[in-house]
Coordinates of C-alpha atoms in Angstrom, one line a residue:
Chain W
M1 CA -1.0 -11.2 -1.6
R2 CA -4.5 -10.4 -2.7
L3 CA -5.0 -8.9 0.9
T4 CA -2.2 -6.8 0.6
V5 CA -3.3 -5.2 -2.8
R6 CA -6.6 -4.7 -1.1
E7 CA -4.8 -3.1 1.7
V8 CA -3.0 -0.9 -0.7
I9 CA -6.2 0.2 -2.5
L10 CA -8.1 0.7 0.8
G11 CA -5.0 2.8 1.9
L12 CA -5.4 5.0 -1.4
R13 CA -8.9 5.4 -1.1
R14 CA -9.1 6.2 2.5
A15 CA -6.7 9.2 2.3
P16 CA -7.0 10.4 -1.3
L17 CA -5.8 13.8 -0.7
L18 CA -2.6 12.5 1.2
S19 CA -1.9 9.9 -1.5
A20 CA -2.3 12.6 -4.2
L21 CA 0.1 15.0 -2.3
S22 CA 2.5 12.0 -1.8
I23 CA 2.5 11.5 -5.6
L24 CA 2.9 15.3 -6.6
T25 CA 5.7 15.5 -4.2
I26 CA 7.7 12.6 -5.4
A27 CA 6.6 13.8 -8.9
F28 CA 8.3 17.3 -8.3
S29 CA 11.3 15.7 -6.4
L30 CA 11.9 13.6 -9.3
F31 CA 11.3 16.3 -11.6
A32 CA 13.9 18.6 -10.1
F33 CA 16.3 15.7 -10.2
G34 CA 15.1 15.0 -14.0
L35 CA 15.7 18.6 -15.1
F36 CA 19.1 18.3 -13.6
G37 CA 19.7 15.2 -15.4
L38 CA 18.6 16.7 -18.8
V39 CA 21.0 19.6 -18.1
A40 CA 23.8 17.1 -17.4
L41 CA 22.9 15.0 -20.3
N42 CA 23.0 17.8 -22.7
V43 CA 26.2 19.2 -21.3
S44 CA 27.9 15.8 -21.4
R45 CA 26.8 15.4 -25.1
T46 CA 27.9 18.8 -26.1
L47 CA 31.5 18.1 -24.6
R48 CA 31.6 14.9 -26.3
T49 CA 30.8 16.4 -29.5
I50 CA 33.6 18.9 -29.0
E51 CA 36.0 16.1 -27.7
E52 CA 35.3 14.3 -30.9
R53 CA 37.2 17.4 -32.5
V54 CA 40.3 16.3 -30.8
E55 CA 43.0 15.5 -33.3
I56 CA 46.6 15.3 -34.1
R57 CA 48.1 16.8 -37.2
A58 CA 51.5 15.5 -38.4
F59 CA 53.0 17.7 -41.2
I60 CA 55.1 15.6 -43.7
A61 CA 58.3 16.9 -45.0
D62 CA 58.4 17.8 -48.7
G63 CA 59.6 15.0 -51.1
T64 CA 58.7 12.2 -48.7
P65 CA 57.9 9.0 -50.9
V66 CA 54.1 8.2 -50.7
E67 CA 55.2 4.6 -49.9
A68 CA 56.8 5.7 -46.6
V69 CA 53.7 7.7 -45.7
S70 CA 51.3 5.0 -46.7
A71 CA 53.3 2.4 -44.4
A72 CA 53.4 5.1 -41.6
V73 CA 49.5 5.5 -41.9
G74 CA 49.1 1.7 -41.6
D75 CA 51.2 1.8 -38.5
I76 CA 49.7 4.6 -36.7
A77 CA 46.2 3.3 -37.4
A78 CA 47.3 0.1 -35.5
F79 CA 47.9 2.2 -32.2
P80 CA 45.4 1.2 -29.8
E81 CA 44.5 4.9 -29.0
V82 CA 43.8 5.7 -32.8
A83 CA 40.5 5.6 -34.3
R84 CA 41.3 6.9 -37.7
V85 CA 44.1 8.2 -39.9
D86 CA 43.7 10.4 -42.9
M87 CA 46.2 11.7 -45.2
I88 CA 45.7 15.2 -46.3
S89 CA 47.5 16.2 -49.5
P90 CA 48.7 19.8 -50.2
E91 CA 45.5 20.2 -52.7
Q92 CA 43.2 18.9 -50.2
A93 CA 44.6 21.1 -47.5
L94 CA 44.3 24.0 -49.9
A95 CA 40.7 23.2 -50.7
R96 CA 39.9 23.0 -46.9
A97 CA 41.7 26.2 -46.1
R98 CA 39.7 28.1 -49.0
K99 CA 36.4 26.8 -47.7
E100 CA 37.0 27.6 -43.9
L101 CA 39.1 30.7 -44.4
A102 CA 37.2 32.4 -47.5
E103 CA 38.6 35.9 -46.9
F104 CA 42.1 34.7 -47.2
N105 CA 41.5 33.1 -50.7
D106 CA 43.9 34.9 -52.6
V107 CA 46.6 34.4 -50.0
F108 CA 46.5 30.6 -50.3
D109 CA 48.8 28.7 -52.8
A110 CA 49.0 25.0 -52.8
D111 CA 52.7 25.3 -52.6
V112 CA 52.8 26.8 -49.1
L113 CA 50.6 24.1 -47.6
P114 CA 52.5 20.8 -46.7
A115 CA 50.8 17.3 -46.8
S116 CA 49.8 16.1 -43.4
L117 CA 48.3 13.3 -41.5
E118 CA 45.1 13.7 -39.6
I119 CA 44.9 11.3 -36.5
R120 CA 41.7 11.0 -34.7
L121 CA 41.7 9.1 -31.3
K122 CA 39.2 6.8 -29.8
P123 CA 36.8 7.9 -27.0
G124 CA 38.7 7.6 -23.7
Y125 CA 41.9 8.4 -25.3
R126 CA 41.6 12.1 -25.8
D127 CA 43.0 13.5 -22.4
P128 CA 46.0 15.7 -22.6
K129 CA 48.3 13.0 -21.4
T130 CA 47.3 10.4 -24.1
V131 CA 47.1 13.0 -26.8
Q132 CA 50.8 14.0 -25.8
A133 CA 52.0 10.6 -25.8
V134 CA 50.4 9.6 -29.3
A135 CA 51.9 12.9 -30.7
A136 CA 55.3 12.1 -29.3
R137 CA 55.4 8.8 -31.1
I138 CA 54.4 10.3 -34.4
R139 CA 57.0 12.7 -34.1
T140 CA 59.5 9.9 -34.1
Y141 CA 58.9 9.4 -37.7
T142 CA 61.8 10.9 -39.6
F143 CA 59.6 12.4 -42.2
V144 CA 57.4 14.2 -39.8
D145 CA 58.3 17.9 -39.8
D146 CA 56.0 18.8 -37.0
V147 CA 53.1 17.7 -34.9
R148 CA 50.3 19.9 -33.5
Y149 CA 47.2 19.0 -31.6
G150 CA 46.3 22.3 -29.8
E151 CA 47.8 21.3 -26.5
D152 CA 46.4 24.3 -24.8
W153 CA 42.9 23.7 -26.0
V154 CA 43.0 20.0 -25.4
R155 CA 43.9 20.6 -21.8
K156 CA 41.3 23.3 -21.1
L157 CA 38.6 21.1 -22.6
Y158 CA 39.6 18.3 -20.4
N159 CA 39.4 20.8 -17.4
I160 CA 36.1 21.8 -18.2
R161 CA 35.1 18.1 -18.6
N162 CA 36.4 17.3 -15.3
V163 CA 34.8 20.1 -13.6
A164 CA 31.5 19.3 -15.2
G165 CA 31.9 15.7 -14.3
A166 CA 32.6 16.4 -10.6
T167 CA 29.9 19.1 -10.4
G168 CA 27.5 17.0 -12.0
L169 CA 28.2 13.9 -9.6
V170 CA 28.0 16.2 -6.5
L171 CA 24.8 17.9 -7.7
G172 CA 23.2 14.6 -8.7
I173 CA 23.9 13.1 -5.2
A174 CA 22.6 16.1 -3.6
F175 CA 19.5 16.2 -5.7
A176 CA 18.9 12.4 -5.1
A177 CA 19.5 12.9 -1.6
V178 CA 17.0 15.6 -1.3
A179 CA 14.4 13.5 -3.4
V180 CA 14.9 10.6 -1.1
I181 CA 14.5 12.8 2.1
I182 CA 11.3 14.6 0.9
I183 CA 9.7 11.2 -0.5
G184 CA 10.7 9.5 2.8
S185 CA 9.1 12.5 5.0
T186 CA 6.1 12.1 2.6
I187 CA 5.7 8.5 3.0
R188 CA 6.3 8.9 6.9
M189 CA 3.1 11.1 6.8
T190 CA 1.1 8.2 5.2
V191 CA 2.7 5.7 7.7
L192 CA 1.7 8.0 10.7
A193 CA -1.8 8.5 9.2
R194 CA -2.4 4.7 9.7
A195 CA -0.7 4.4 12.8
K196 CA -3.8 3.3 14.5
E197 CA -4.2 0.4 12.0
I198 CA -0.6 -0.8 12.3
S199 CA -1.1 -0.9 16.2
I200 CA -4.5 -2.9 15.6
M201 CA -2.5 -5.1 13.2
R202 CA 0.1 -5.8 15.8
L203 CA -2.2 -6.4 18.5
V204 CA -4.0 -9.0 16.8
G205 CA -0.8 -10.8 15.9
A206 CA 0.4 -9.6 12.4
T207 CA 4.0 -10.1 11.6
D208 CA 6.2 -7.0 10.9
G209 CA 6.6 -8.4 7.2
F210 CA 2.8 -8.5 7.0
V211 CA 2.5 -4.9 8.3
R212 CA 5.4 -3.8 6.1
R213 CA 4.1 -5.1 2.7
P214 CA 1.3 -2.9 1.9
F215 CA 3.4 0.3 2.7
L216 CA 6.1 -1.3 0.4
I217 CA 3.9 -1.7 -2.3
D218 CA 2.3 1.6 -1.8
G219 CA 5.5 3.3 -1.9
F220 CA 6.8 1.7 -5.0
V221 CA 3.4 2.5 -6.8
K222 CA 3.5 6.1 -5.8
G223 CA 7.1 6.3 -6.8
V224 CA 6.3 4.8 -10.3
V225 CA 3.4 7.1 -10.7
G226 CA 5.6 10.1 -9.3
G227 CA 8.2 9.0 -11.8
V228 CA 5.9 8.9 -14.7
L229 CA 4.7 12.4 -13.9
A230 CA 8.2 13.7 -13.6
L231 CA 9.0 12.2 -16.8
L232 CA 6.1 14.0 -18.3
L233 CA 7.0 17.2 -16.7
A234 CA 10.7 17.0 -18.0
W235 CA 9.5 16.1 -21.3
L236 CA 7.3 19.3 -21.3
A237 CA 10.4 21.6 -20.1
H238 CA 12.5 19.9 -22.8
S239 CA 9.9 20.6 -25.5
L240 CA 9.5 24.2 -24.5
M241 CA 13.3 24.7 -24.2
D242 CA 13.9 23.0 -27.6
R243 CA 11.1 25.2 -29.1
Y244 CA 11.9 28.6 -27.7
L245 CA 15.7 28.5 -26.4
I246 CA 18.2 26.0 -27.5
Q247 CA 18.1 22.7 -29.3
T248 CA 18.4 20.0 -26.4
T249 CA 18.3 16.2 -26.3
F250 CA 15.7 14.3 -24.3
F251 CA 16.4 11.1 -22.3
D252 CA 16.1 8.0 -24.6
R253 CA 14.0 5.2 -23.8
S254 CA 16.3 3.1 -21.4
M255 CA 17.1 6.2 -19.5
A256 CA 13.3 7.2 -19.1
I257 CA 12.6 3.5 -18.0
V258 CA 15.6 3.6 -15.6
G259 CA 14.2 7.1 -14.2
V260 CA 10.8 5.7 -13.5
V261 CA 11.8 2.5 -12.0
S262 CA 14.4 4.4 -9.8
G263 CA 11.2 6.6 -8.7
G264 CA 9.7 3.3 -7.7
F265 CA 12.8 2.3 -5.7
I266 CA 13.2 5.7 -4.1
G267 CA 9.4 5.2 -3.0
L268 CA 10.2 1.6 -1.7
L269 CA 13.2 2.6 0.1
G270 CA 11.3 5.8 1.7
S271 CA 8.5 3.3 2.8
A272 CA 10.9 0.7 4.1
V273 CA 12.8 3.2 6.1
S274 CA 9.6 5.0 7.4
V275 CA 7.7 1.8 8.3
G276 CA 10.8 0.2 9.9
R277 CA 11.3 3.2 12.2
H278 CA 7.8 3.2 13.0
L279 CA 7.6 -0.5 13.9
H280 CA 10.6 -0.1 16.0
E281 CA 9.3 2.9 17.9
V282 CA 5.8 1.0 18.6
Chain V
M1 CA 0.1 -20.0 31.8
I2 CA 1.1 -16.3 32.9
R3 CA 3.8 -16.2 35.4
F4 CA 5.5 -12.9 36.7
T5 CA 8.5 -13.7 39.1
H6 CA 10.1 -10.9 40.7
V7 CA 9.5 -8.5 37.9
T8 CA 10.5 -5.0 38.0
K9 CA 9.8 -2.5 35.3
E10 CA 11.5 0.9 35.1
Y11 CA 11.1 3.6 32.5
P12 CA 13.9 6.0 31.7
R13 CA 12.1 9.1 32.3
T14 CA 9.2 8.3 34.5
G15 CA 10.9 5.9 36.9
I16 CA 9.8 2.5 38.5
A17 CA 6.2 1.5 37.3
L18 CA 6.7 -2.2 38.8
N19 CA 8.5 -3.2 41.8
D20 CA 9.2 -6.9 42.5
V21 CA 6.1 -8.0 41.3
S22 CA 5.3 -12.0 41.3
F23 CA 2.0 -13.7 40.4
R24 CA 0.6 -16.3 38.5
I25 CA -2.6 -16.9 36.4
G26 CA -3.6 -20.5 35.8
K27 CA -5.7 -21.9 32.9
G28 CA -9.2 -20.9 32.8
E29 CA -8.9 -18.5 35.6
F30 CA -10.5 -15.3 35.9
A31 CA -8.7 -12.6 37.7
F32 CA -9.3 -8.8 38.3
L33 CA -6.4 -6.3 38.4
T34 CA -7.3 -3.4 40.4
G35 CA -5.7 -0.2 41.8
P36 CA -5.8 3.5 41.2
S37 CA -4.6 5.2 38.1
G38 CA -0.8 4.8 37.5
A39 CA -0.6 2.0 39.9
G40 CA 1.0 -0.2 37.3
K41 CA -2.0 -2.3 35.9
S42 CA -1.6 -1.3 32.3
T43 CA 2.1 -1.9 32.6
I44 CA 1.4 -5.5 33.8
L45 CA -0.8 -6.1 30.9
K46 CA 1.8 -4.8 28.5
L47 CA 4.2 -7.2 29.9
V48 CA 1.9 -9.9 29.4
F49 CA 1.4 -9.4 25.7
M50 CA 5.1 -8.3 25.5
E51 CA 4.5 -4.9 24.4
E52 CA 7.2 -4.1 27.0
K53 CA 9.9 -6.2 28.5
P54 CA 10.9 -6.2 32.3
T55 CA 13.9 -4.4 33.5
S56 CA 14.6 -7.5 35.6
G57 CA 12.9 -10.6 36.7
D58 CA 11.0 -12.8 34.4
V59 CA 7.7 -12.7 32.8
R60 CA 6.4 -16.0 31.3
V61 CA 3.3 -16.3 28.8
S62 CA 2.1 -19.5 27.5
G63 CA 5.7 -21.1 27.8
M64 CA 7.5 -18.0 26.2
H65 CA 9.9 -16.0 28.4
A66 CA 10.1 -12.3 27.8
S67 CA 13.8 -12.4 28.2
E68 CA 14.3 -15.0 25.4
I69 CA 11.4 -14.3 23.1
K70 CA 12.4 -12.8 19.7
R71 CA 10.9 -9.9 18.0
H72 CA 9.4 -12.4 15.2
E73 CA 8.0 -14.6 17.8
I74 CA 5.9 -11.9 19.5
P75 CA 3.0 -12.0 16.6
L76 CA 2.8 -15.8 17.4
L77 CA 2.4 -15.0 21.1
R78 CA -0.2 -12.5 20.4
R79 CA -2.1 -15.0 18.3
R80 CA -2.6 -17.1 21.5
L81 CA -4.1 -14.0 23.4
G82 CA -6.9 -11.7 23.1
I83 CA -6.5 -8.2 23.8
V84 CA -9.3 -5.9 24.6
F85 CA -9.0 -1.9 25.4
Q86 CA -11.1 0.8 27.0
D87 CA -11.1 2.8 23.6
F88 CA -12.1 -0.3 21.6
R89 CA -9.5 0.3 19.0
L90 CA -11.7 -0.5 16.0
L91 CA -11.0 0.5 12.4
E92 CA -13.6 3.2 11.8
D93 CA -13.8 2.6 8.0
R94 CA -14.8 -1.1 8.3
T95 CA -17.8 -2.6 9.3
A96 CA -18.1 -4.7 12.5
A97 CA -17.8 -7.9 10.3
E98 CA -14.8 -6.5 8.5
N99 CA -13.1 -5.4 11.8
V100 CA -13.3 -9.2 13.1
A101 CA -12.4 -10.5 9.7
F102 CA -9.4 -8.3 9.6
A103 CA -8.1 -10.2 12.6
L104 CA -8.4 -13.3 10.9
E105 CA -6.9 -12.2 7.5
V106 CA -3.7 -10.8 9.2
T107 CA -3.0 -14.0 10.8
G108 CA -3.3 -16.0 7.5
A109 CA -6.5 -17.8 8.2
P110 CA -7.8 -19.6 5.1
R111 CA -10.2 -17.3 3.1
D112 CA -13.1 -19.6 2.7
T113 CA -13.2 -20.1 6.5
I114 CA -13.4 -16.5 7.5
P115 CA -17.0 -15.6 6.8
S116 CA -18.4 -18.3 8.8
R117 CA -16.0 -17.8 11.7
V118 CA -16.9 -13.9 11.9
S119 CA -20.6 -14.8 11.8
R120 CA -20.0 -17.4 14.5
L121 CA -18.3 -14.8 16.7
L122 CA -20.5 -11.9 16.1
T123 CA -23.3 -14.4 17.4
Q124 CA -21.3 -15.3 20.4
V125 CA -21.0 -11.6 21.4
G126 CA -24.6 -11.0 20.6
L127 CA -24.3 -8.9 17.5
A128 CA -25.4 -11.2 14.7
S129 CA -27.5 -8.6 13.1
K130 CA -24.8 -5.7 13.5
G131 CA -22.3 -7.3 11.1
T132 CA -22.6 -4.6 8.3
S133 CA -22.7 -1.7 10.7
Y134 CA -19.8 0.6 11.0
P135 CA -18.3 1.4 14.6
R136 CA -19.9 5.0 14.4
E137 CA -23.3 3.3 13.9
L138 CA -22.8 1.2 17.1
S139 CA -23.3 2.2 20.9
G140 CA -20.0 2.0 23.2
G141 CA -21.1 -1.4 24.7
E142 CA -21.5 -2.7 21.0
Q143 CA -18.3 -1.5 19.9
Q144 CA -16.7 -3.2 22.8
R145 CA -18.6 -6.5 21.7
V146 CA -17.0 -6.1 18.4
A147 CA -13.5 -5.7 20.0
I148 CA -14.2 -8.8 22.2
A149 CA -15.2 -10.8 18.9
R150 CA -12.1 -9.8 17.3
A151 CA -10.1 -10.7 20.3
L152 CA -11.6 -14.2 20.3
V153 CA -11.0 -15.0 16.8
N154 CA -8.0 -17.2 17.3
D155 CA -9.4 -19.1 20.2
P156 CA -7.2 -17.5 22.7
M157 CA -6.0 -19.0 26.0
V158 CA -6.2 -16.0 27.8
L159 CA -8.3 -12.6 27.1
I160 CA -6.5 -9.6 28.3
A161 CA -8.9 -6.8 29.1
D162 CA -7.7 -3.2 30.0
E163 CA -10.5 -1.3 31.6
P164 CA -13.0 -2.7 29.0
T165 CA -16.0 -1.1 30.8
G166 CA -14.1 2.3 31.4
N167 CA -16.1 4.0 28.7
L168 CA -19.5 2.2 29.2
D169 CA -22.8 3.1 31.2
D170 CA -23.9 0.6 34.0
R171 CA -26.2 -1.3 31.7
A172 CA -23.5 -1.7 28.9
T173 CA -20.9 -2.7 31.7
R174 CA -23.0 -5.5 33.0
G175 CA -23.6 -6.8 29.5
I176 CA -19.8 -6.8 28.8
F177 CA -18.9 -8.2 32.3
Q178 CA -21.6 -11.1 31.7
L179 CA -20.0 -11.7 28.2
L180 CA -16.7 -12.1 29.7
R181 CA -18.0 -14.3 32.4
D182 CA -19.4 -16.5 29.5
I183 CA -16.0 -16.6 27.8
N184 CA -14.4 -17.6 30.9
A185 CA -16.8 -20.1 31.5
A186 CA -16.1 -21.7 28.1
G187 CA -12.5 -22.2 29.3
T188 CA -10.6 -19.0 28.3
A189 CA -8.8 -17.4 31.2
V190 CA -9.4 -13.6 31.7
L191 CA -7.3 -11.0 33.1
M192 CA -9.3 -7.7 33.5
A193 CA -7.8 -4.5 34.7
T194 CA -10.6 -2.3 36.2
H195 CA -11.5 0.6 38.3
N196 CA -14.9 -0.5 38.9
L197 CA -15.1 -1.8 42.2
D198 CA -18.6 -2.5 42.4
L199 CA -18.1 -5.1 39.5
V200 CA -15.3 -6.7 41.5
R201 CA -17.4 -7.1 44.5
R202 CA -20.4 -8.4 42.8
S203 CA -18.2 -11.5 41.6
D204 CA -16.1 -13.9 43.7
Y205 CA -13.3 -14.0 41.2
R206 CA -9.6 -13.7 42.2
V207 CA -8.5 -10.0 42.9
I208 CA -5.0 -8.8 42.5
E209 CA -4.6 -5.1 43.7
V210 CA -1.9 -3.2 42.6
N211 CA -0.5 0.0 44.1
R212 CA 2.5 2.3 43.5
G213 CA 4.0 -0.7 41.2
Q214 CA 3.4 -3.4 43.9
I215 CA 1.0 -6.1 44.5
V216 CA -0.7 -5.0 47.9
F217 CA -3.3 -7.7 47.8
D218 CA -4.0 -11.0 46.0
S219 CA -7.0 -12.7 47.1
A220 CA -5.5 -16.0 46.0
D221 CA -2.8 -16.1 48.6
S222 CA -4.9 -14.1 51.1
A223 CA -7.9 -16.2 52.0
D224 CA -7.9 -14.8 55.6
A225 CA -7.2 -11.2 54.6
A226 CA -9.2 -8.5 55.7
E227 CA -11.4 -6.5 53.3
P228 CA -8.8 -5.3 50.8
L229 CA -10.9 -2.8 48.9
P230 CA -12.0 0.5 50.3
P231 CA -15.8 1.3 50.5
T232 CA -17.0 2.9 47.3
S233 CA -20.0 5.1 46.6
A234 CA -19.9 4.2 43.0

């Protein structure tokens, strides 16, 4: 192991420019991927915030006994899809309407606004089909006059979410593939620069594993260093965007660690493929 | 120890390099492999250290058959061989001692034994005082001595030398040849490919002459043959 580490250090010292170029190439490839990840993260968070607004409103017929409504609230809250049920009295509805639609203040009257139930759904149950199914069940209560949930809006939101998810997946795979190819080619240059050394190692009886090991460590280390640089660049981009354009969220600690370690593994994979190919050619 | 039995080697692009070649090299033997460029000498050597596999026929080296050997066994075979090339193949950024030590390190020799073994080998090839010199600071003959020291690190049964004097002047050639003789005298077999017919004539070692992929003369089984080698002005 000590010999392997020494070979890695020697390799870095022997070709410092090539090593620096490899690290920068890895850093910029991962930075592009990281920027995409940042956009995807923020789009996904925004969509999730919008999704949280998906609610079903059940209007209650005038004169319904409070006990009946309270029992129904308990029932509905027990639905597996339901996160929360709130009962809104006509007075509360009026207060809210006055607050949200101040320009129509003089039109509102508590008598025209019915009592209602506001039902919020759990994450994962906010798709049009589930919302519709829950609404249908609520409609079966005899005291429910009407049920509304913005059918069109929910459908559009869900479509946007699906398109964003699919685009994100395809772009993510494409960015990752480009990063792996670029990093693999960079590491291949390192391998070719040390082709003579490899041929000598093989002539004197080094096993393939022995030849491969320093390159794998080299690839992993470069990947990790490139990953850290990419993370710094992404943070810089995020800070500038946050300050001058729009408020954005940055990766949390676990995402950052996963990103850097992924850089290491991409480097390791690139090295394994490049050295493997070279060993089979010679 | 080395046995070729009806060996043919054909390359997809350049065609037949060896055609029905058979010979054997015994323990402690010294044999020259001669012939013009492209005759097949290097192909024979590559088959010996299993850089190549025969298209047909059998190559057996130190009990291992080319047709049966697994990829992971080839390094083990090479540790029983010493290999020397015309272009020395030294690592330019390592000293003579480090180049020799490198061969010991990659084969997993105990670390504490390496310095003394390197020192002994450099002394054996006459470079005791040049251990800290880099290849660029050494003459061609000295670089070849380092390469020979490296080839000897694992006490090989046979030393394979592909034109080891090809890049050297007469004086260095004589020195390297004498070194190979000494190595052979100590019990290591030597198989040396060379163009240098003067060298061949000056010794009474076995000569295997190859031409167009075939053995056209082998002094071991042609004791009564006519002079095999053409006159030379070299």
